[in-house]
CSV table of C-alpha atoms in Angstrom, one decimal:
chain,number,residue,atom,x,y,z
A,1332,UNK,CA,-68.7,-85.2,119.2
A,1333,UNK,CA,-72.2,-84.0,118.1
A,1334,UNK,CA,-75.3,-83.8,120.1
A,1335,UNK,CA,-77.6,-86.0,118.3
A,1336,UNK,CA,-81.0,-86.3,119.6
A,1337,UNK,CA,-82.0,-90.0,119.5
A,1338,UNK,CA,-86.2,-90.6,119.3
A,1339,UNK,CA,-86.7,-94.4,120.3
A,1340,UNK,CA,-90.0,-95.2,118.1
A,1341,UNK,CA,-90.2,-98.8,119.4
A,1342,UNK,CA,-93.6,-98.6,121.2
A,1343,UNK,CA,-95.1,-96.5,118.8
A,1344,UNK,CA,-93.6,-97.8,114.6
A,1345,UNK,CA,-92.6,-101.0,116.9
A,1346,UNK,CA,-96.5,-101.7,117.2
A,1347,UNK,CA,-96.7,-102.6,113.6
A,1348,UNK,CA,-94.5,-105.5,113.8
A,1349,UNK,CA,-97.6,-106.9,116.6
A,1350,UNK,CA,-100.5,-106.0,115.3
A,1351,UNK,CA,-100.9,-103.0,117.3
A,1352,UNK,CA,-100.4,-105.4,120.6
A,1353,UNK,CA,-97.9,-104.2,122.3
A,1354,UNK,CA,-98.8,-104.6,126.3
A,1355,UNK,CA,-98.8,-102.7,129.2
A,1356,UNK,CA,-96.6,-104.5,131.0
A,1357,UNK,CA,-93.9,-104.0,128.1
A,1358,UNK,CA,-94.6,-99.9,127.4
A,1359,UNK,CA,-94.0,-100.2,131.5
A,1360,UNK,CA,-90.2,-102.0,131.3
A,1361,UNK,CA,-89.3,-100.2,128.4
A,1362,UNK,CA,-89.6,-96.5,128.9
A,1363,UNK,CA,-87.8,-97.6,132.3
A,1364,UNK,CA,-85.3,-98.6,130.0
A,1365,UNK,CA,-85.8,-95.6,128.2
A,1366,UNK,CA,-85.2,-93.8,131.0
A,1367,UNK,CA,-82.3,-95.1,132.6
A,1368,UNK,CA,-80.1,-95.3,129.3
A,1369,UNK,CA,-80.8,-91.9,128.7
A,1370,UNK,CA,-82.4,-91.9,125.5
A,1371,UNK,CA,-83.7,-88.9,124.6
A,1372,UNK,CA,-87.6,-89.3,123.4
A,1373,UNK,CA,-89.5,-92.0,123.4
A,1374,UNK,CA,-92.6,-92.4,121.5
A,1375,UNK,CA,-95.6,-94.5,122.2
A,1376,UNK,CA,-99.0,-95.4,121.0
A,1377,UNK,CA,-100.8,-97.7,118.2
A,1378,UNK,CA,-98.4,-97.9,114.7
A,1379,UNK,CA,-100.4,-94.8,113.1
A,1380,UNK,CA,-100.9,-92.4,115.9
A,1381,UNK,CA,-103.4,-91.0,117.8
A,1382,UNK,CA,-106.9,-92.1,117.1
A,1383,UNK,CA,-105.9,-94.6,114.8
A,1384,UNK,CA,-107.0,-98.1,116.3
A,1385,UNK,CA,-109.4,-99.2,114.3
A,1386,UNK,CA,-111.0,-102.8,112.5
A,1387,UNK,CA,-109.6,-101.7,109.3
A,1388,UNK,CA,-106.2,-100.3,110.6
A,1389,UNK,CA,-106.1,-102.5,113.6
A,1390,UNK,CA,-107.2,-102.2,117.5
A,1391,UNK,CA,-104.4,-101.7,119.9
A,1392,UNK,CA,-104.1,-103.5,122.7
A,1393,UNK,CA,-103.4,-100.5,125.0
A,1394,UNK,CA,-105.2,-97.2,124.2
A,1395,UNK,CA,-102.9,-94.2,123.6
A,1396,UNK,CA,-104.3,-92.5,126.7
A,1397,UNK,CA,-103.2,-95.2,128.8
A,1398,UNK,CA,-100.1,-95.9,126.7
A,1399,UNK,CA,-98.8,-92.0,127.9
A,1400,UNK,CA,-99.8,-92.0,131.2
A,1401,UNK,CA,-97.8,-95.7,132.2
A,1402,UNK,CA,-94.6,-94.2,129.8
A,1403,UNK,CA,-95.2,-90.3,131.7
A,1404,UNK,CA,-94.7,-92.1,135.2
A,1405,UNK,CA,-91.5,-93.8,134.3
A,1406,UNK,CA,-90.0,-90.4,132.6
A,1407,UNK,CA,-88.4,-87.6,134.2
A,1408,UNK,CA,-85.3,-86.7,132.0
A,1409,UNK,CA,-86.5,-88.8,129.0
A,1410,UNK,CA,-89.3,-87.0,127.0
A,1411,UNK,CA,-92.1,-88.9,125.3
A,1412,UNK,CA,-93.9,-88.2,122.4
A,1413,UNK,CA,-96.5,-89.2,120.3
A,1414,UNK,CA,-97.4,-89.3,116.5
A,1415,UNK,CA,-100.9,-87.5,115.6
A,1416,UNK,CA,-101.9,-88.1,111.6
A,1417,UNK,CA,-104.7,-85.2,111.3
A,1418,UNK,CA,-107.4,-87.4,110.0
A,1419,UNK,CA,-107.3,-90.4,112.3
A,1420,UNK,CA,-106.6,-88.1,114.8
A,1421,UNK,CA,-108.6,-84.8,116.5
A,1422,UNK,CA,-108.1,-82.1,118.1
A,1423,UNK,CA,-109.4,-83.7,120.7
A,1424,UNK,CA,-107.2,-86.5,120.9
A,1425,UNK,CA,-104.1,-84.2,120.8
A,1426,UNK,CA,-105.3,-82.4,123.5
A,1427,UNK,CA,-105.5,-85.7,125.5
A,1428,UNK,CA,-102.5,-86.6,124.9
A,1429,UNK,CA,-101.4,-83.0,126.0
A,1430,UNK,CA,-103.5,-83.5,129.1
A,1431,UNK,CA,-102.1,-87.0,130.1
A,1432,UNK,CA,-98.7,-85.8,129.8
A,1433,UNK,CA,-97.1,-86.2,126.1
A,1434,UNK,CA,-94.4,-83.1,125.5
A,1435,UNK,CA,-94.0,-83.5,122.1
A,1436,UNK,CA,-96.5,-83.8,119.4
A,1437,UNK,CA,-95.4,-85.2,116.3
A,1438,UNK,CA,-97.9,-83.9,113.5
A,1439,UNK,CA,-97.2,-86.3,111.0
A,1440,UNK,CA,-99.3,-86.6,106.8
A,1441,UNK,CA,-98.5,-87.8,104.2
A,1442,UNK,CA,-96.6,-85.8,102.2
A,1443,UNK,CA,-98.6,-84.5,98.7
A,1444,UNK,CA,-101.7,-83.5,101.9
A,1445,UNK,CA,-99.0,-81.6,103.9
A,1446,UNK,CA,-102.2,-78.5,104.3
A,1447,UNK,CA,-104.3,-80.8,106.7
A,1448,UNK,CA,-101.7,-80.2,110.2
A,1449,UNK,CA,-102.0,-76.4,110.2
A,1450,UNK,CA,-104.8,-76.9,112.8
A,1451,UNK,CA,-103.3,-78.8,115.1
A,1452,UNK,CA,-99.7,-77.5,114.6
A,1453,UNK,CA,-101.1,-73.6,115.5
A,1454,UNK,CA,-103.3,-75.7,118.4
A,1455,UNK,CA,-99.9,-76.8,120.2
A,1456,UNK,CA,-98.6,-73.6,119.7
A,1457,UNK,CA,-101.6,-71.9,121.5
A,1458,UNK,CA,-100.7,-74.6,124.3
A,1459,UNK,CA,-97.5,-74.4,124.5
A,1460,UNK,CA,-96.5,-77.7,123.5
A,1461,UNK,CA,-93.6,-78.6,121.6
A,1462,UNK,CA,-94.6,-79.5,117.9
A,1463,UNK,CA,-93.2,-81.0,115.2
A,1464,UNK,CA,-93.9,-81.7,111.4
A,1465,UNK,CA,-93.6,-84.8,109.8
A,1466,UNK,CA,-93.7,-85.5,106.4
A,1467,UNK,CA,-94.2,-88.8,105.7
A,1468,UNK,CA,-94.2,-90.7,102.4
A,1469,UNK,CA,-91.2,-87.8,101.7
A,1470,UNK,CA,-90.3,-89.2,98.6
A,1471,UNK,CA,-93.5,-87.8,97.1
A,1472,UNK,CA,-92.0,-84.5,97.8
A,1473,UNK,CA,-88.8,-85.2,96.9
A,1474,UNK,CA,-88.7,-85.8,93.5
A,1475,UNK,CA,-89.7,-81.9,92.4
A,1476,UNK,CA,-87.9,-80.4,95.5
A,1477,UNK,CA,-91.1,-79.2,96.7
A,1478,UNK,CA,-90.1,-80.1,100.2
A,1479,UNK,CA,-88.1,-76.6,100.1
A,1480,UNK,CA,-91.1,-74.0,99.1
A,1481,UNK,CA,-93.9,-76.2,102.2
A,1482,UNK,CA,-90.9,-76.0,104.3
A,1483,UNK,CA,-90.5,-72.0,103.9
A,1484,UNK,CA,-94.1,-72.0,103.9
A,1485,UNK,CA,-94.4,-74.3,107.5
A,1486,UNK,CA,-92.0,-71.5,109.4
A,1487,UNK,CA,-94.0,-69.1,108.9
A,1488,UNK,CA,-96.3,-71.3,111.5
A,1489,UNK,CA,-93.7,-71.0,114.1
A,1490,UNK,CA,-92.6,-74.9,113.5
A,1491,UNK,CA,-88.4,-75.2,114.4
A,1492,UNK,CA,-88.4,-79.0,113.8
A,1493,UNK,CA,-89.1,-81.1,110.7
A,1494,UNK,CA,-89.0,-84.9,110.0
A,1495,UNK,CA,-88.2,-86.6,106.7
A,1496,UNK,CA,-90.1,-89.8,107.3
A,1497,UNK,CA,-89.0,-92.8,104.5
A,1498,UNK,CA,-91.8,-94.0,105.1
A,1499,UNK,CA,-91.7,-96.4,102.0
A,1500,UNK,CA,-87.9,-97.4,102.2
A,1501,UNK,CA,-87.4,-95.9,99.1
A,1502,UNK,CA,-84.4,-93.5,99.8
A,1503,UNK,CA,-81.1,-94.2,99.0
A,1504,UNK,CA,-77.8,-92.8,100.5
A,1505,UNK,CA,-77.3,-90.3,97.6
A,1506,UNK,CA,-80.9,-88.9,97.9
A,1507,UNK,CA,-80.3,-88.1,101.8
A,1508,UNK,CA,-77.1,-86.7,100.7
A,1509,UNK,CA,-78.7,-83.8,98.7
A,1510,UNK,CA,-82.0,-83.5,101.1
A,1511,UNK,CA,-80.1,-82.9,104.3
A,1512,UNK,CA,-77.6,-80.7,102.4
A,1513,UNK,CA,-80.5,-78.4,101.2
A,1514,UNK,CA,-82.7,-78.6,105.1
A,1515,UNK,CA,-79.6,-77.1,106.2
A,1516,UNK,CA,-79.6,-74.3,104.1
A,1517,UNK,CA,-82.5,-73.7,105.7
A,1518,UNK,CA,-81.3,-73.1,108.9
A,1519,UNK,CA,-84.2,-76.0,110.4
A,1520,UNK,CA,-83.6,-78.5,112.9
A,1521,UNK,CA,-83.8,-81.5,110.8
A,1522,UNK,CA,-84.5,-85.4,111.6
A,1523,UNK,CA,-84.5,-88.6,109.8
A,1524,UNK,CA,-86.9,-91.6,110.2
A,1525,UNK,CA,-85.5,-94.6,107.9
A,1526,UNK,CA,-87.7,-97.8,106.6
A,1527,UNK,CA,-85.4,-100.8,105.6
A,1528,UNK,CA,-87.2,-102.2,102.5
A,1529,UNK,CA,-83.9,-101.6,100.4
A,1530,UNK,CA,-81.6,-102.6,102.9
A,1531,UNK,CA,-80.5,-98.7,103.5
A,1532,UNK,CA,-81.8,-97.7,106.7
A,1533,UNK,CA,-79.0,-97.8,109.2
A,1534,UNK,CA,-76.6,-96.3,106.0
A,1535,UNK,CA,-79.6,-93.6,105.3
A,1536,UNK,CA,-79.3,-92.4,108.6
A,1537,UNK,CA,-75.9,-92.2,109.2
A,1538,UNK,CA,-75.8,-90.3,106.1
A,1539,UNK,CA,-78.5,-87.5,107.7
A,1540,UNK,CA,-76.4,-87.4,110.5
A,1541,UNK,CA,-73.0,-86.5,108.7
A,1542,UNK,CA,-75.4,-84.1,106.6
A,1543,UNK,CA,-76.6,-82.3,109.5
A,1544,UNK,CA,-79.8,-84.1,111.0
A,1545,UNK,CA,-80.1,-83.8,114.5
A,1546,UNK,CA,-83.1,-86.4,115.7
A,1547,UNK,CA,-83.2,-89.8,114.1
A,1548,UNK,CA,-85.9,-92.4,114.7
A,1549,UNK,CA,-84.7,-95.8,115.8
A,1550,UNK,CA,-86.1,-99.0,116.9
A,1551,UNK,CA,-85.0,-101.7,119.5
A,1552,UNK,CA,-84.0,-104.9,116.8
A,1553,UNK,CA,-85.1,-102.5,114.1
A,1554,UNK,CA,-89.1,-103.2,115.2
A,1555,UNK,CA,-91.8,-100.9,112.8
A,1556,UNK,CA,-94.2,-101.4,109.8
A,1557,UNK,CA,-92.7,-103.8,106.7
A,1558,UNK,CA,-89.3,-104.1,106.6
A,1559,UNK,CA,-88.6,-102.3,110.0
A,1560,UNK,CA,-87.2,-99.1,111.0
A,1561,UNK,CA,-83.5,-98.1,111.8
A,1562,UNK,CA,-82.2,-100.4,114.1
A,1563,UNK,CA,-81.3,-99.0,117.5
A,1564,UNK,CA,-78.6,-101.0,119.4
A,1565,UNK,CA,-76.9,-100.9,115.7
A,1566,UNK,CA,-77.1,-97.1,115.2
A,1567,UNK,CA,-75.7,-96.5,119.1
A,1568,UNK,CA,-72.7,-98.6,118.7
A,1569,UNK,CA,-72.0,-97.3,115.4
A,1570,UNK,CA,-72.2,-93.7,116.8
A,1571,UNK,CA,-69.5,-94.9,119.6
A,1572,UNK,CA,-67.2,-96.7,117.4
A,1573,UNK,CA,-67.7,-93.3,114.5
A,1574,UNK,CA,-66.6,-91.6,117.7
A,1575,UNK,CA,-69.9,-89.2,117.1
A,1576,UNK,CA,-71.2,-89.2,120.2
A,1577,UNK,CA,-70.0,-91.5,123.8
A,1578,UNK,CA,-73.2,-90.9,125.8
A,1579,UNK,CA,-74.9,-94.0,125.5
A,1580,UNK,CA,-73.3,-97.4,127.4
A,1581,UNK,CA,-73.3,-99.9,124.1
A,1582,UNK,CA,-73.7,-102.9,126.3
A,1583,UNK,CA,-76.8,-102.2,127.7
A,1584,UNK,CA,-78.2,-101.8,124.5
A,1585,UNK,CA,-77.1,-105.4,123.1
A,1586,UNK,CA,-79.0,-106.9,126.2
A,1587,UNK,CA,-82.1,-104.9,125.6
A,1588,UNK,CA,-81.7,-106.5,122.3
A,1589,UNK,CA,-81.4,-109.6,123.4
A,1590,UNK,CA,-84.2,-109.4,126.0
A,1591,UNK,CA,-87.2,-107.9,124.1
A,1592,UNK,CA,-87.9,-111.1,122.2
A,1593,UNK,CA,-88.2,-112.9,125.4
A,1594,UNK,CA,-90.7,-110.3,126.5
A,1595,UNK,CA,-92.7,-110.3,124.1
A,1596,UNK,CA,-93.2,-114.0,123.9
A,1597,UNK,CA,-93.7,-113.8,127.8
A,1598,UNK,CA,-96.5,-111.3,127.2
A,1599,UNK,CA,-97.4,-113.7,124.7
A,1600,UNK,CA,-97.2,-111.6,122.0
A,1601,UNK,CA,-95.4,-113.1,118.5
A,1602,UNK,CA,-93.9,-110.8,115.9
A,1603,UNK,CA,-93.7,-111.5,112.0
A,1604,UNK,CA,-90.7,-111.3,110.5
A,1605,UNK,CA,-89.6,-107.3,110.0
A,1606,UNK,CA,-86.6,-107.6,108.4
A,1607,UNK,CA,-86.7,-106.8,104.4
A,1608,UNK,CA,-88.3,-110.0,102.3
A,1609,UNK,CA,-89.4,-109.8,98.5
A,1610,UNK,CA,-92.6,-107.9,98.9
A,1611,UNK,CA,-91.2,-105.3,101.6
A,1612,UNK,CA,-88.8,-104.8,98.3
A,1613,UNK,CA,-91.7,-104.3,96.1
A,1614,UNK,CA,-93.4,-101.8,97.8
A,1615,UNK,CA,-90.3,-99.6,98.7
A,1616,UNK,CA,-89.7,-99.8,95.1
A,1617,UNK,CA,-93.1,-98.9,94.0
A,1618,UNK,CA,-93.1,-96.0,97.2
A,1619,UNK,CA,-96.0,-97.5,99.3
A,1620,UNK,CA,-96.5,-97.8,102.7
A,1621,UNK,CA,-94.1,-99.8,104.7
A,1622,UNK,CA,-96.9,-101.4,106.8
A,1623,UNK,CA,-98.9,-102.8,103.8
A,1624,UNK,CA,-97.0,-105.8,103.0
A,1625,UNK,CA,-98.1,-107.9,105.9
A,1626,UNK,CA,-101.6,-106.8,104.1
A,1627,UNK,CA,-100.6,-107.6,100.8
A,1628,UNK,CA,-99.6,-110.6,101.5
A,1629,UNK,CA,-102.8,-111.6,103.5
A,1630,UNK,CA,-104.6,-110.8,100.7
A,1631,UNK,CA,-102.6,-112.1,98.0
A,1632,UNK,CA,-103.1,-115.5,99.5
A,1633,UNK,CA,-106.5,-114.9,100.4
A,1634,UNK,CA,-107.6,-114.2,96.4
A,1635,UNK,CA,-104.5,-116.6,95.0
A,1636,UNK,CA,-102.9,-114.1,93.7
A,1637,UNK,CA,-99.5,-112.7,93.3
A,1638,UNK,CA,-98.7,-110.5,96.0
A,1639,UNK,CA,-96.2,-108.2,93.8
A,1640,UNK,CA,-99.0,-108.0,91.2
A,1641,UNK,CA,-101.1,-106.2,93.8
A,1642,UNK,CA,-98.1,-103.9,95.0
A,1643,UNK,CA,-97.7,-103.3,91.3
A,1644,UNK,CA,-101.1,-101.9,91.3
A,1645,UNK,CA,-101.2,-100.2,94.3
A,1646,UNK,CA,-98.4,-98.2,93.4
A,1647,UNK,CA,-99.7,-97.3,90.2
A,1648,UNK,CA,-102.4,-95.8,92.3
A,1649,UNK,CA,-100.0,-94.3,95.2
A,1650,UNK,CA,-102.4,-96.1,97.8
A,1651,UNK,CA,-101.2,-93.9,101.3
A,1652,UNK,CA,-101.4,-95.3,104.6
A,1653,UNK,CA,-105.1,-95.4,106.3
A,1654,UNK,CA,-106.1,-97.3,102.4
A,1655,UNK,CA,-105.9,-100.7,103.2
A,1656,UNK,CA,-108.8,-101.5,102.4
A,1657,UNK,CA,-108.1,-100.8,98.2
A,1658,UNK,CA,-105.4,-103.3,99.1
A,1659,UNK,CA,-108.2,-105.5,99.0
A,1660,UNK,CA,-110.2,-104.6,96.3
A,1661,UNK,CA,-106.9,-104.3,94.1
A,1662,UNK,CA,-106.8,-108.4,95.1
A,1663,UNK,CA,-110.3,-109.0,94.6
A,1664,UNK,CA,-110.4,-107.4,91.0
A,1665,UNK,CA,-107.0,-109.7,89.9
A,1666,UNK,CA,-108.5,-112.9,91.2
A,1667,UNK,CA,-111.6,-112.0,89.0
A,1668,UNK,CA,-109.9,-110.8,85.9
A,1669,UNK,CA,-107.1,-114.2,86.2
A,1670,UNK,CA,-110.5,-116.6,85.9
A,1671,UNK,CA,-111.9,-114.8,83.0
């Protein structure tokens, strides 16, 4: 049996798949849930983190102050966390989120601007609040093993814990094989956050885990940006029936499952389809941003044209998350070029 430290992501990644809505009343059944099944962090606020609601990203429904303070209430052995992108976020929302009862900060960038969380890594350390780093987009590091020489670098801050974030879906089995392999060289405690644009999440993870991860991210019915994250009620029953860990009651799960559809709808909040469709394939493949195909798309019909000709372009360009707005200039430019 292992100890592996599940990180339920469904209020925070699961915002994505609603437009940022998610509601009071379901952040306050579900870290109940949370609670009571004994999962082990739970993360909440809008899709990219602290002081991210925006026109151009999209406004949440529930501000991340008041999204930790109805999860803190429900939580005693269950810890919650929250994701903080330096950039959308300030030092002053991290220390809100300290202040309103968040234990674990997640300092999340994307991963070729990996300088930018030094500030607010050293601030939680000055606080003495748990922090994490989060490398998102990590196949940009990947490629070049760079990840190995920012990791050395990133202890040297004090930071334990460190996240390889797919955030594109690009990763495949044999990839996580040899990153995990080498983060445990390293003597790091290590966690894997999958994106299911190439169908790989749920195998991606499992493969961290035999590697040597100790966190992974899931999401109730697999609920984040794109093609979804790791699905949750899969990866539990799979760690029961892999005889990796028998903490979690399997059952209770599947009706969670079953159930958060109908609360959502009763909230009257209606998700797009998450699981992986053409263009959530196209922009794994060209390593973009999970969340901008429901943006591509928009815009692909807005300037009639094809959808996979702006992920093209935008991967040409590495767009990163927090650029949607080039989504739409990439659109506008094709629908002017195909009348000339």
């Amino acid at each position: 049996m292992k100890n592996i430290i599940i990180s339920d992501v469904t209020l925070r990644d699961g915002n994505h798949a609603v437009k940022h809505q998610i509601s009071k009343n379901i952040i306050n059944i579900y870290s109940k849930f949370a609670e009571k099944n004994k999962i082990d962090i739970l993360e909440v606020g809008h899709g990219n983190g602290l002081g991210a609601s925006s026109l151009t990203i999209g406004r949440a429904k529930v501000s991340n102050s008041d999204s930790i303070k109805i999860a803190k209430k429900n939580l005693k052995k269950t810890k919650l966390s929250v994701h903080s992108i330096p950039g959308f976020s300030t030092l002053d929302d991290v220390k809100s989120a300290i202040d309103n009862g968040a234990d674990i900060i997640r300092v999340g960038c994307n991963s070729s601007d990996i300088d930018i969380i030094e500030r607010q890594i050293l601030y939680c350390k000055k606080n003495k609040v748990e922090s994490w780093c989060v490398f998102m987009m990590f196949h940009q590091i990947y490629k070049n093993n760079r990840y190995i020489s920012v990791i050395k670098n990133l202890k040297s801050l004090g930071i334990k814990t460190f996240i390889v974030m797919d955030s594109a879906g690009i990763l495949l089995p044999h990839d996580i094989r040899k990153i995990f392999t080498r983060l445990k060289k390293l003597k790091v405690v290590s966690g894997f956050h999958g994106h299911n644009n190439l169908g790989c999440a749920a195998a991606n993870t499992l493969e961290a885990i035999n590697c040597g991860a100790k966190i992974v991210d899931l999401a109730i019915r697999g609920f984040g940006a794109g093609a979804g994250n790791t699905q949750l009620e899969l990866i539990i029953a799979l760690l029961k029936n892999l005889r990796i860990t028998n903490k979690f009651d399997v059952r209770e799960f599947y009706k969670m499952s079953e159930k958060f559809n109908n609360i959502l709808y009763k909230n009257n909040i209606y998700y797009k389809d998450i699981f992986t469709n053409p263009i959530s394939i196209s922009t794994g493949l060209n390593g973009l941003f999970s969340g901008f195909s429901s943006k591509i798309k928009l815009f692909g019909e807005k300037y009639n044209v094809s959808p996979f000709d702006i992920s093209d372009l935008a991967g040409e360009k590495q767009l990163a998350a927090g650029q949607d707005d080039l989504l739409m200039n990439i659109a506008h430019n094709l629908s002017i070029k195909s009348k000339k």
